[in-house]
CSV table of C-alpha atoms and ligand atoms in Angstrom, one decimal:
chain,number,residue,atom,x,y,z
A,194,MET,CA,-21.2,-42.4,81.4
A,195,ARG,CA,-18.6,-41.7,84.0
A,196,ARG,CA,-15.9,-42.7,81.6
A,197,TYR,CA,-17.4,-40.4,79.0
A,198,LEU,CA,-17.4,-37.5,81.4
A,199,ARG,CA,-13.8,-38.1,82.3
A,200,VAL,CA,-12.8,-38.0,78.7
A,201,VAL,CA,-14.7,-34.7,78.2
A,202,VAL,CA,-13.0,-33.2,81.3
A,203,LEU,CA,-9.6,-34.3,80.1
A,204,CYS,CA,-10.2,-32.8,76.7
A,205,LEU,CA,-11.3,-29.5,78.2
A,206,ALA,CA,-8.2,-29.5,80.4
A,207,CYS,CA,-6.0,-30.1,77.4
A,208,GLY,CA,-7.6,-27.4,75.4
A,209,PHE,CA,-7.3,-24.9,78.3
A,210,CYS,CA,-3.6,-25.7,78.7
A,211,SER,CA,-2.9,-25.1,75.0
A,212,LEU,CA,-4.7,-21.8,75.2
A,213,LEU,CA,-2.6,-20.8,78.1
A,214,TYR,CA,0.5,-21.8,76.2
A,215,ALA,CA,-0.6,-19.8,73.2
A,216,PHE,CA,-1.2,-16.7,75.2
A,217,SER,CA,2.1,-16.9,77.0
A,218,GLN,CA,3.9,-17.2,73.6
A,219,LEU,CA,1.9,-14.1,72.5
A,220,ALA,CA,3.0,-12.2,75.6
A,221,VAL,CA,6.6,-13.1,75.1
A,222,SER,CA,6.7,-12.1,71.4
A,223,LEU,CA,4.9,-8.8,72.2
A,224,GLU,CA,7.4,-8.0,74.9
A,225,GLU,CA,10.3,-8.7,72.6
A,226,GLY,CA,8.7,-6.6,69.9
A,227,ALA,CA,8.5,-3.6,72.2
A,228,GLY,CA,12.0,-4.1,73.6
A,229,GLY,CA,14.7,-4.4,71.0
A,230,GLY,CA,14.3,-1.2,69.1
A,231,GLY,CA,12.4,-3.4,66.6
A,232,GLY,CA,10.0,-1.0,65.0
A,233,LYS,CA,10.4,0.3,61.5
A,234,PRO,CA,13.6,2.3,61.5
A,235,GLN,CA,13.7,3.5,57.9
A,236,ALA,CA,10.2,5.0,57.7
A,237,ALA,CA,10.8,8.0,59.9
A,238,ALA,CA,14.3,8.6,58.8
A,239,ALA,CA,13.1,8.9,55.2
A,240,SER,CA,10.3,11.4,56.1
A,241,TRP,CA,12.9,13.6,57.8
A,242,LEU,CA,14.9,13.9,54.7
A,243,ALA,CA,14.0,16.3,51.9
A,244,GLY,CA,14.8,14.2,48.8
A,245,GLY,CA,16.1,11.0,50.4
A,246,GLY,CA,15.4,8.2,48.1
A,247,ARG,CA,15.1,4.9,49.8
A,248,GLY,CA,16.8,1.8,48.5
A,249,ALA,CA,15.0,-1.2,47.4
A,250,GLY,CA,14.0,-3.2,50.4
A,251,ARG,CA,13.7,-6.9,50.2
A,252,GLY,CA,12.5,-9.6,52.5
A,253,ALA,CA,14.7,-12.0,54.2
A,254,GLY,CA,12.9,-15.0,55.6
A,255,SER,CA,15.7,-15.0,58.1
A,256,ALA,CA,16.7,-17.3,60.9
A,257,GLY,CA,14.6,-16.2,63.9
A,258,ALA,CA,11.2,-17.0,62.5
A,259,ALA,CA,12.1,-20.4,61.2
A,260,ALA,CA,14.3,-21.4,64.1
A,261,HIS,CA,11.7,-22.5,66.6
A,262,PRO,CA,9.0,-24.6,64.9
A,263,GLY,CA,6.5,-25.9,67.4
A,264,PRO,CA,3.2,-25.0,69.1
A,265,SER,CA,3.6,-21.3,68.5
A,266,ASP,CA,3.7,-21.9,64.8
A,267,ARG,CA,0.4,-23.6,65.0
A,268,TYR,CA,-1.2,-20.5,66.4
A,269,SER,CA,0.5,-18.2,63.9
A,270,LEU,CA,2.4,-16.4,66.6
A,271,LYS,CA,5.8,-16.9,65.1
A,272,MET,CA,6.5,-13.2,64.3
A,273,GLN,CA,9.5,-12.7,66.6
A,274,PRO,CA,11.5,-9.8,65.3
A,275,VAL,CA,15.1,-10.7,64.6
A,276,GLU,CA,17.5,-8.1,65.9
A,277,ARG,CA,19.1,-6.3,63.0
A,278,VAL,CA,22.6,-4.8,63.0
A,279,HIS,CA,22.6,-1.2,61.7
A,280,LEU,CA,25.7,-0.2,59.8
A,281,ALA,CA,26.3,3.3,58.6
A,282,VAL,CA,28.9,4.8,56.2
A,283,VAL,CA,29.4,8.2,54.5
A,284,ALA,CA,30.8,8.0,51.0
A,285,CYS,CA,31.9,11.0,49.0
A,286,GLY,CA,34.3,11.5,46.0
A,287,GLU,CA,36.1,8.5,44.8
A,288,ARG,CA,35.0,6.2,47.6
A,289,LEU,CA,32.5,4.0,45.8
A,290,GLU,CA,34.7,0.9,45.3
A,291,GLU,CA,36.1,1.1,48.8
A,292,THR,CA,32.7,1.4,50.3
A,293,LEU,CA,31.3,-1.5,48.4
A,294,THR,CA,34.3,-3.7,49.5
A,295,MET,CA,33.7,-2.7,53.1
A,296,LEU,CA,30.0,-3.7,52.7
A,297,LYS,CA,31.0,-7.0,51.0
A,298,SER,CA,33.3,-7.9,53.9
A,299,ALA,CA,30.5,-7.3,56.3
A,300,LEU,CA,28.1,-9.5,54.3
A,301,ILE,CA,30.7,-12.3,53.9
A,302,PHE,CA,31.2,-13.0,57.6
A,303,SER,CA,28.1,-11.7,59.4
A,304,ILE,CA,25.4,-13.8,60.9
A,305,LYS,CA,22.5,-11.5,61.8
A,306,PRO,CA,20.7,-9.6,59.0
A,307,LEU,CA,22.3,-6.2,58.3
A,308,GLN,CA,20.6,-2.9,57.7
A,309,PHE,CA,22.9,-0.6,55.8
A,310,HIS,CA,22.5,3.2,56.0
A,311,ILE,CA,24.5,4.7,53.2
A,312,PHE,CA,25.0,8.5,53.1
A,313,ALA,CA,26.4,9.5,49.7
A,314,GLU,CA,26.8,12.3,47.3
A,315,ASP,CA,24.0,12.3,44.8
A,316,GLN,CA,26.2,11.3,41.8
A,317,LEU,CA,27.1,8.0,43.5
A,318,HIS,CA,23.5,6.9,44.2
A,319,ASP,CA,22.8,5.1,41.0
A,320,SER,CA,26.1,3.1,41.2
A,321,PHE,CA,25.3,2.0,44.7
A,322,LYS,CA,21.8,1.0,43.8
A,323,GLY,CA,23.0,-1.0,40.8
A,324,ILE,CA,25.6,-3.0,42.7
A,325,LEU,CA,23.6,-3.5,45.9
A,326,ASN,CA,20.5,-4.7,44.0
A,327,SER,CA,22.7,-7.2,42.2
A,328,TRP,CA,23.6,-8.6,45.6
A,329,SER,CA,20.0,-8.9,46.7
A,330,PHE,CA,19.9,-12.7,46.1
A,331,LEU,CA,21.8,-12.9,49.4
A,332,GLN,CA,18.7,-11.9,51.4
A,333,THR,CA,20.7,-11.1,54.4
A,334,PHE,CA,20.6,-7.3,54.1
A,335,ASN,CA,18.6,-4.2,53.4
A,336,TYR,CA,19.8,-0.8,52.6
A,337,SER,CA,18.7,2.8,52.7
A,338,LEU,CA,20.5,5.4,50.6
A,339,TYR,CA,20.5,9.0,51.8
A,340,PRO,CA,21.8,12.3,50.4
A,341,ILE,CA,24.3,14.2,52.5
A,342,THR,CA,22.0,16.3,54.8
A,343,PHE,CA,21.9,18.3,57.9
A,344,PRO,CA,19.2,19.1,60.4
A,345,SER,CA,17.2,21.8,58.7
A,346,GLU,CA,17.6,24.5,61.4
A,347,ASN,CA,21.2,25.1,60.7
A,348,ALA,CA,22.0,23.1,57.6
A,349,ALA,CA,23.3,26.2,55.7
A,350,GLU,CA,25.6,27.1,58.5
A,351,TRP,CA,27.2,23.7,58.7
A,352,LYS,CA,27.7,23.5,55.0
A,353,LYS,CA,29.4,26.9,55.0
A,354,LEU,CA,31.6,26.2,58.0
A,355,PHE,CA,32.9,22.7,57.3
A,356,LYS,CA,33.3,20.0,54.7
A,357,PRO,CA,29.8,18.6,54.5
A,358,CYS,CA,30.9,15.0,54.1
A,359,ALA,CA,33.3,15.0,57.0
A,360,SER,CA,30.7,16.3,59.5
A,361,GLN,CA,27.8,14.2,58.3
A,362,ARG,CA,28.4,11.4,60.8
A,363,LEU,CA,28.1,13.6,63.8
A,364,PHE,CA,24.4,14.1,62.8
A,365,LEU,CA,23.5,10.4,62.5
A,366,PRO,CA,21.8,10.3,65.9
A,367,LEU,CA,19.6,13.2,64.8
A,368,ILE,CA,18.9,12.0,61.3
A,369,LEU,CA,18.2,8.3,62.1
A,370,LYS,CA,15.8,9.2,64.9
A,371,GLU,CA,14.1,5.8,65.0
A,372,VAL,CA,17.3,3.7,65.1
A,373,ASP,CA,18.3,2.6,68.6
A,374,SER,CA,22.0,1.7,68.0
A,375,LEU,CA,24.4,2.0,65.1
A,376,LEU,CA,27.8,1.0,64.0
A,377,TYR,CA,29.4,3.8,62.0
A,378,VAL,CA,32.5,3.0,60.0
A,379,ASP,CA,34.8,4.9,57.6
A,380,THR,CA,34.8,3.7,54.0
A,381,ASP,CA,38.3,2.2,54.4
A,382,ILE,CA,37.3,-0.4,56.9
A,383,LEU,CA,37.3,-4.1,56.3
A,384,PHE,CA,35.6,-6.6,58.5
A,385,LEU,CA,37.6,-9.8,59.1
A,386,ARG,CA,35.0,-11.2,61.6
A,387,PRO,CA,31.2,-11.0,61.8
A,388,VAL,CA,29.8,-7.6,62.5
A,389,ASP,CA,27.8,-9.4,65.1
A,390,ASP,CA,30.9,-9.5,67.3
A,391,ILE,CA,31.4,-5.8,67.6
A,392,TRP,CA,27.7,-5.3,67.9
A,393,SER,CA,27.6,-7.5,70.9
A,394,LEU,CA,29.8,-5.0,72.8
A,395,LEU,CA,26.7,-2.7,73.1
A,396,LYS,CA,25.4,-5.1,75.7
A,397,LYS,CA,28.6,-4.6,77.7
A,398,PHE,CA,28.0,-0.8,78.1
A,399,ASN,CA,27.6,0.2,81.7
A,400,SER,CA,24.7,2.6,82.6
A,401,THR,CA,26.7,5.8,81.6
A,402,GLN,CA,28.3,4.6,78.4
A,403,ILE,CA,26.8,5.8,75.1
A,404,ALA,CA,29.5,5.1,72.5
A,405,ALA,CA,32.6,3.0,71.9
A,406,MET,CA,35.8,3.7,70.0
A,407,ALA,CA,39.4,2.5,70.0
A,408,PRO,CA,42.4,4.6,71.1
A,409,GLU,CA,44.1,6.7,68.4
A,410,HIS,CA,47.4,5.3,69.5
A,411,GLU,CA,48.8,2.6,71.8
A,412,GLU,CA,52.2,4.2,72.1
A,413,PRO,CA,52.2,7.8,73.3
A,414,ARG,CA,55.7,8.5,71.9
A,415,ILE,CA,54.2,8.4,68.4
A,416,GLY,CA,50.7,9.6,69.3
A,417,TRP,CA,49.4,12.6,67.4
A,418,TYR,CA,47.0,14.2,69.9
A,419,ASN,CA,49.4,14.2,72.8
A,420,ARG,CA,52.1,15.8,70.8
A,421,PHE,CA,50.3,18.2,68.5
A,422,ALA,CA,46.7,18.8,69.4
A,423,ARG,CA,45.6,22.4,70.2
A,424,HIS,CA,42.3,21.3,71.8
A,425,PRO,CA,41.3,18.8,74.6
A,426,TYR,CA,41.2,15.1,73.7
A,427,TYR,CA,40.1,11.9,75.3
A,428,GLY,CA,42.5,9.9,77.5
A,429,LYS,CA,46.2,9.6,77.0
A,430,THR,CA,46.3,9.6,73.2
A,431,GLY,CA,42.8,10.5,72.0
A,432,VAL,CA,40.3,8.2,70.2
A,433,ASN,CA,40.0,7.2,66.6
A,434,SER,CA,36.5,7.6,65.2
A,435,GLY,CA,36.9,5.3,62.1
A,436,VAL,CA,34.9,2.6,63.9
A,437,MET,CA,32.3,4.0,66.2
A,438,LEU,CA,29.6,2.0,68.0
A,439,MET,CA,26.8,4.1,69.3
A,440,ASN,CA,23.7,3.7,71.4
A,441,MET,CA,22.0,6.6,69.8
A,442,THR,CA,19.0,6.4,72.1
A,443,ARG,CA,21.3,7.3,74.9
A,444,MET,CA,23.2,9.9,72.8
A,445,ARG,CA,19.9,11.7,72.1
A,446,ARG,CA,18.9,11.6,75.8
A,447,LYS,CA,22.1,12.7,77.4
A,448,TYR,CA,23.0,16.2,78.6
A,449,PHE,CA,26.7,16.7,77.9
A,450,LYS,CA,29.1,18.6,80.1
A,451,ASN,CA,31.1,21.2,78.1
A,452,ASP,CA,33.4,24.1,78.3
A,453,MET,CA,31.1,26.6,76.5
A,454,THR,CA,28.3,27.1,79.0
A,455,SER,CA,27.7,26.1,82.6
A,456,VAL,CA,24.5,24.2,81.5
A,457,ARG,CA,24.7,20.8,80.0
A,458,LEU,CA,23.7,20.5,76.4
A,459,ARG,CA,22.0,17.9,74.2
A,460,TRP,CA,23.8,16.3,71.3
A,461,GLY,CA,21.8,18.4,68.9
A,462,ASP,CA,22.7,21.6,70.7
A,463,ILE,CA,26.4,21.0,71.4
A,464,LEU,CA,27.8,20.5,67.9
A,465,MET,CA,27.5,24.0,66.5
A,466,PRO,CA,28.9,26.0,69.5
A,467,LEU,CA,31.7,23.4,69.7
A,468,LEU,CA,32.6,23.9,66.0
A,469,LYS,CA,32.5,27.7,66.3
A,470,LYS,CA,34.8,27.6,69.3
A,471,TYR,CA,37.3,25.1,67.9
A,472,LYS,CA,37.2,25.5,64.2
A,473,LEU,CA,40.6,27.2,63.9
A,474,ASN,CA,42.3,24.6,66.2
A,475,ILE,CA,41.0,21.3,64.7
A,476,THR,CA,43.0,19.2,62.2
A,477,TRP,CA,41.1,16.0,61.8
A,478,GLY,CA,37.6,17.5,61.7
A,479,ASP,CA,34.8,15.6,63.3
A,480,GLN,CA,37.1,13.2,65.1
A,481,ASP,CA,38.5,16.1,67.0
A,482,LEU,CA,35.1,17.3,68.0
A,483,LEU,CA,34.3,13.8,69.3
A,484,ASN,CA,37.5,13.9,71.3
A,485,ILE,CA,36.6,17.2,72.8
A,486,ILE,CA,33.1,15.9,73.8
A,487,PHE,CA,34.4,12.8,75.4
A,488,PHE,CA,37.2,14.7,77.2
A,489,HIS,CA,34.5,16.5,79.1
A,490,ASN,CA,32.3,13.3,79.4
A,491,PRO,CA,34.8,10.5,79.9
A,492,GLU,CA,32.3,8.3,81.8
A,493,SER,CA,30.2,8.0,78.6
A,494,LEU,CA,32.9,6.3,76.5
A,495,PHE,CA,33.5,2.6,76.2
A,496,VAL,CA,37.0,2.1,74.9
A,497,PHE,CA,37.5,-1.1,72.9
A,498,PRO,CA,41.0,-2.6,72.2
A,499,CYS,CA,43.0,-1.8,69.0
A,500,GLN,CA,42.2,-5.1,67.3
A,501,TRP,CA,38.7,-3.6,66.5
A,502,ASN,CA,40.3,-0.7,64.6
A,503,TYR,CA,43.7,-2.0,63.3
A,504,ARG,CA,45.6,0.6,61.4
A,505,PRO,CA,49.0,0.8,59.7
A,506,ASP,CA,50.1,2.9,62.7
A,507,HIS,CA,49.9,-0.3,64.7
A,508,CYS,CA,52.6,-2.0,62.7
A,509,ILE,CA,54.6,0.6,60.8
A,510,TYR,CA,57.0,1.5,63.6
A,511,GLY,CA,57.0,-2.0,65.2
A,512,SER,CA,54.1,-3.9,66.5
A,513,ASN,CA,52.2,-2.0,69.1
A,514,CYS,CA,48.8,-3.7,69.3
A,515,GLN,CA,49.4,-6.5,71.7
A,516,GLU,CA,45.8,-7.8,71.6
A,517,ALA,CA,45.9,-8.3,67.8
A,518,GLU,CA,49.0,-10.5,68.1
A,519,GLU,CA,47.4,-12.5,70.8
A,520,GLU,CA,43.8,-12.8,69.7
A,521,GLY,CA,43.7,-11.7,66.1
A,522,ILE,CA,42.7,-8.6,64.0
A,523,PHE,CA,39.0,-8.2,63.9
A,524,ILE,CA,38.5,-5.0,61.9
A,525,LEU,CA,41.1,-3.6,59.5
A,526,HIS,CA,41.3,0.2,58.9
A,527,GLY,CA,43.4,1.1,55.9
A,528,ASN,CA,43.8,4.8,56.5
A,529,ARG,CA,46.5,6.9,54.9
A,530,GLY,CA,45.3,5.5,51.6
A,531,VAL,CA,47.2,2.2,52.0
A,532,TYR,CA,44.7,0.1,50.0
A,533,HIS,CA,45.6,2.2,46.9
A,534,ASP,CA,49.4,2.7,47.1
A,535,ASP,CA,52.4,0.4,47.6
A,536,LYS,CA,53.5,1.5,51.0
A,537,GLN,CA,51.8,-1.3,53.0
A,538,PRO,CA,51.5,-4.3,50.7
A,539,ALA,CA,49.8,-6.4,53.4
A,540,PHE,CA,46.9,-4.0,53.7
A,541,ARG,CA,46.6,-3.7,50.0
A,542,ALA,CA,46.6,-7.4,49.3
A,543,ILE,CA,43.7,-8.0,51.8
A,544,TYR,CA,41.7,-5.2,50.2
A,545,GLU,CA,42.2,-6.5,46.7
A,546,ALA,CA,41.4,-10.1,47.7
A,547,LEU,CA,38.1,-9.0,49.2
A,548,ARG,CA,37.4,-6.6,46.4
A,549,ASN,CA,38.0,-9.3,43.8
A,550,CYS,CA,36.1,-12.2,45.4
A,551,SER,CA,32.4,-12.9,44.8
A,552,PHE,CA,29.9,-14.4,47.1
A,553,GLU,CA,30.1,-18.1,46.1
A,554,ASP,CA,31.5,-20.3,48.8
A,555,ASP,CA,34.3,-21.7,46.6
A,556,ASN,CA,35.3,-18.2,45.7
A,557,ILE,CA,35.5,-17.2,49.3
A,558,HIS,CA,37.6,-20.2,50.2
A,559,SER,CA,40.1,-19.3,47.4
A,560,LEU,CA,40.3,-15.8,48.8
A,561,LEU,CA,43.3,-16.9,50.8
A,562,LYS,CA,45.5,-18.2,48.0
A,563,PRO,CA,46.7,-14.9,46.6
A,564,LEU,CA,47.3,-13.7,50.1
A,565,GLU,CA,49.5,-16.6,51.0
A,566,LEU,CA,51.6,-15.8,47.9
A,567,GLU,CA,51.8,-12.2,48.9
A,568,LEU,CA,52.9,-13.1,52.4
A,569,GLN,CA,56.2,-14.5,51.2
A,570,LYS,CA,57.1,-11.1,49.7
A,571,THR,CA,56.2,-8.9,52.6
A,572,VAL,CA,57.7,-10.7,55.7
A,573,HIS,CA,60.6,-8.2,55.8
A,574,THR,CA,58.4,-5.3,56.8
A,575,TYR,CA,56.9,-4.8,60.2
A,576,CYS,CA,53.4,-4.9,58.8
A,577,GLY,CA,54.4,-7.9,56.7
A,578,LYS,CA,55.2,-9.8,59.9
A,579,ILE,CA,51.7,-9.3,61.3
A,580,TYR,CA,50.3,-10.3,57.8
A,581,LYS,CA,50.3,-13.8,59.1
A,582,ILE,CA,47.8,-12.7,61.7
A,583,PHE,CA,45.5,-11.3,59.0
A,584,ILE,CA,45.6,-14.7,57.2
A,585,LYS,CA,45.0,-16.6,60.4
A,586,GLN,CA,42.0,-14.4,61.2
A,587,LEU,CA,40.5,-14.8,57.7
A,588,THR,CA,41.0,-18.5,57.7
A,589,LYS,CA,39.2,-18.8,61.0
A,590,SER,CA,36.4,-16.5,60.0
A,591,ILE,CA,35.9,-18.4,56.8
A,592,GLN,CA,35.9,-21.8,58.6
A,593,ASP,CA,33.4,-20.5,61.2
A,594,ARG,CA,31.1,-19.2,58.6
A,595,TYR,CA,31.3,-21.6,55.6
A,596,ASP,CA,32.7,-24.9,56.8
A,597,ARG,CA,29.7,-25.9,58.7
A,598,PRO,CA,26.7,-27.8,57.2
A,599,PRO,CA,24.4,-25.3,55.5
A,600,LYS,CA,21.6,-26.1,58.0
A,601,GLU,CA,23.6,-24.6,60.9
A,602,ARG,CA,24.4,-21.4,59.2
B,1195,NAG,C1,14.2,-6.0,54.7
B,1195,NAG,O1,13.1,-5.2,54.7
B,1195,NAG,C2,11.9,-5.9,54.6
B,1195,NAG,C3,10.7,-4.9,54.5
B,1195,NAG,O2,10.9,-3.8,55.3
B,1195,NAG,C4,11.7,-6.8,55.8
B,1195,NAG,O3,10.6,-7.6,55.7
B,1195,NAG,C5,12.9,-7.8,55.8
B,1195,NAG,O4,12.9,-8.6,56.9
B,1195,NAG,C6,14.2,-7.0,55.8
B,1195,NAG,N1,15.4,-7.9,55.7
B,1195,NAG,C7,16.5,-7.8,56.4
B,1195,NAG,C8,17.5,-8.8,56.1
B,1195,NAG,O5,16.6,-7.0,57.3
B,1196,NAG,C1,43.7,27.3,69.9
B,1196,NAG,O1,45.1,27.2,69.8
B,1196,NAG,C2,45.8,28.3,70.3
B,1196,NAG,C3,47.3,28.1,70.1
B,1196,NAG,O2,47.7,26.9,70.7
B,1196,NAG,C4,45.5,28.5,71.8
B,1196,NAG,O3,46.1,29.6,72.3
B,1196,NAG,C5,44.0,28.7,71.9
B,1196,NAG,O4,43.6,28.8,73.3
B,1196,NAG,C6,43.2,27.5,71.3
B,1196,NAG,N1,41.8,27.8,71.3
B,1196,NAG,C7,41.0,27.0,72.0
B,1196,NAG,C8,39.5,27.4,71.8
B,1196,NAG,O5,41.3,26.1,72.7
B,1197,NAG,C1,20.5,1.5,74.3
B,1197,NAG,O1,20.1,2.2,75.4
B,1197,NAG,C2,18.7,2.2,75.7
B,1197,NAG,C3,18.5,3.1,76.9
B,1197,NAG,O2,19.3,2.8,78.0
B,1197,NAG,C4,18.3,0.7,76.0
B,1197,NAG,O3,17.0,0.6,76.2
B,1197,NAG,C5,18.7,-0.1,74.7
B,1197,NAG,O4,18.4,-1.5,75.0
B,1197,NAG,C6,20.2,0.0,74.4
B,1197,NAG,N1,20.4,-0.6,73.1
B,1197,NAG,C7,21.2,-1.7,73.0
B,1197,NAG,C8,21.3,-2.3,71.7
B,1197,NAG,O5,21.8,-2.2,74.0
B,1198,NAG,C1,31.3,3.2,83.2
B,1198,NAG,O1,32.6,2.9,82.7
B,1198,NAG,C2,33.4,4.1,82.6
B,1198,NAG,C3,34.7,3.8,81.9
B,1198,NAG,O2,35.3,2.7,82.6
B,1198,NAG,C4,33.5,4.8,83.9
B,1198,NAG,O3,34.2,6.0,83.8
B,1198,NAG,C5,32.1,5.1,84.5
B,1198,NAG,O4,32.3,5.6,85.8
B,1198,NAG,C6,31.3,3.8,84.5
B,1198,NAG,N1,30.0,4.1,85.0
B,1198,NAG,C7,29.4,3.5,86.0
B,1198,NAG,C8,28.0,4.0,86.3
B,1198,NAG,O5,29.9,2.6,86.6
B,1199,NAG,C1,42.6,-8.6,42.0
B,1199,NAG,O1,42.3,-8.4,40.6
B,1199,NAG,C2,43.2,-7.5,40.0
B,1199,NAG,C3,42.7,-7.1,38.6
B,1199,NAG,O2,41.6,-7.9,38.2
B,1199,NAG,C4,44.6,-8.2,39.9
B,1199,NAG,O3,45.5,-7.4,39.3
B,1199,NAG,C5,45.0,-8.5,41.3
B,1199,NAG,O4,46.2,-9.3,41.3
B,1199,NAG,C6,43.9,-9.3,42.1
B,1199,NAG,N1,44.4,-9.4,43.4
B,1199,NAG,C7,44.1,-10.3,44.3
B,1199,NAG,C8,44.7,-10.3,45.7
B,1199,NAG,O5,43.4,-11.3,44.0
């Protein structure tokens, strides 16, 4: 009898312990759900937009849920949200192929699931849908397609005052209201490393930083802003907005110092007066407005090194991005149209190799062959010399991503 009682007590104790464990798991997953800006980003963004058709979403069983089998699975409490990387781009005119190549480079190397926010002129929507749907077998991304739009209060005024496509990106914090953080890139960007790497810089922001960009120049003697600008700009040489990492929660909350009124203004209220004041003096459009804003609010900017936004300017007149030579080129920015002309063969070759390749592993491995051939032809130019670094970077990224057993990926 005593023994029987003991067994019963033991069983009860065990049951109680597993219950406790289950509840603690539940608490953890609830907490994480509330924290990481999990939510349902696209839903609200779509309702804000007049005719914004949403792209076809697909499920991705994805790493997080499957990664920790164990007791929590038994109690069906495995729904831990995987943090998604939000990537935005604005595509107008002839930029379809370039944009798709950028998205492809993001997919080839990235680890976390990606959420694309693509703002495009209406006539490009069908082409985007066609291609992106054909990539859906990858199951590592979702996309939303939006028309070029502005907040309704002064949409007409913005369209009248400024090229709509160029200023679209300034409004992303107001349009994607439910998205916590976002990486904005120009269409002429190529990722040579996982997007996860730049995304992780968000965690390095101190309490006042809200956005991150790279300097426009490393070398003031050839800098544009310090020689020609007729408006304030950030730091010694200004910043380049082709790769811009944003904590939009903070951007929406902040009151910005400015030179128009003595009161501080919110993001949504500062843009129009700024444009009105400076429209005759700005050359590079929205990038200039960002420079003016961060001139007045320098504590809010996180400046990342040039290797996260590597442009022809860094090698045309000699190599002036030290970090890239030492650690590699992480994100390539082919501005000045260098992917499409013969001025910088190294940039063009990388672009074409990524444009031409498909998503099969073998194909991605053979990506490097045409590049190595091209290398021999271009060593005589400054940018040709750093071409070796492009190839080294790509080789490493491919190894990191594809030369591990499939289980670990
Ligand atoms: C895509 O969206 C669906 C539905 O919203 C979601 O279940 C899935 O996890 C998403 N996939 C990725 C890779 O984000
Ligand atoms: C615009 O540039 C002109 C000429 O350099 C300068 O006099 C003027 O103050 C500038 N306007 C603003 C708003 O800075
Ligand atoms: C962005 O800032 C908000 C408010 O400070 C914070 O809660 C959130 O975790 C930040 N997002 C990221 C990805 O660091
Ligand atoms: C955050 O970093 C920026 C840039 O280094 C700096 O100006 C600012 O004072 C820092 N903020 C805090 C709260 O330390
Ligand atoms: C990419 O394809 C084009 C045409 O199909 C070809 O001319 C070019 O040499 C290829 N480039 C690379 C780097 O693979």
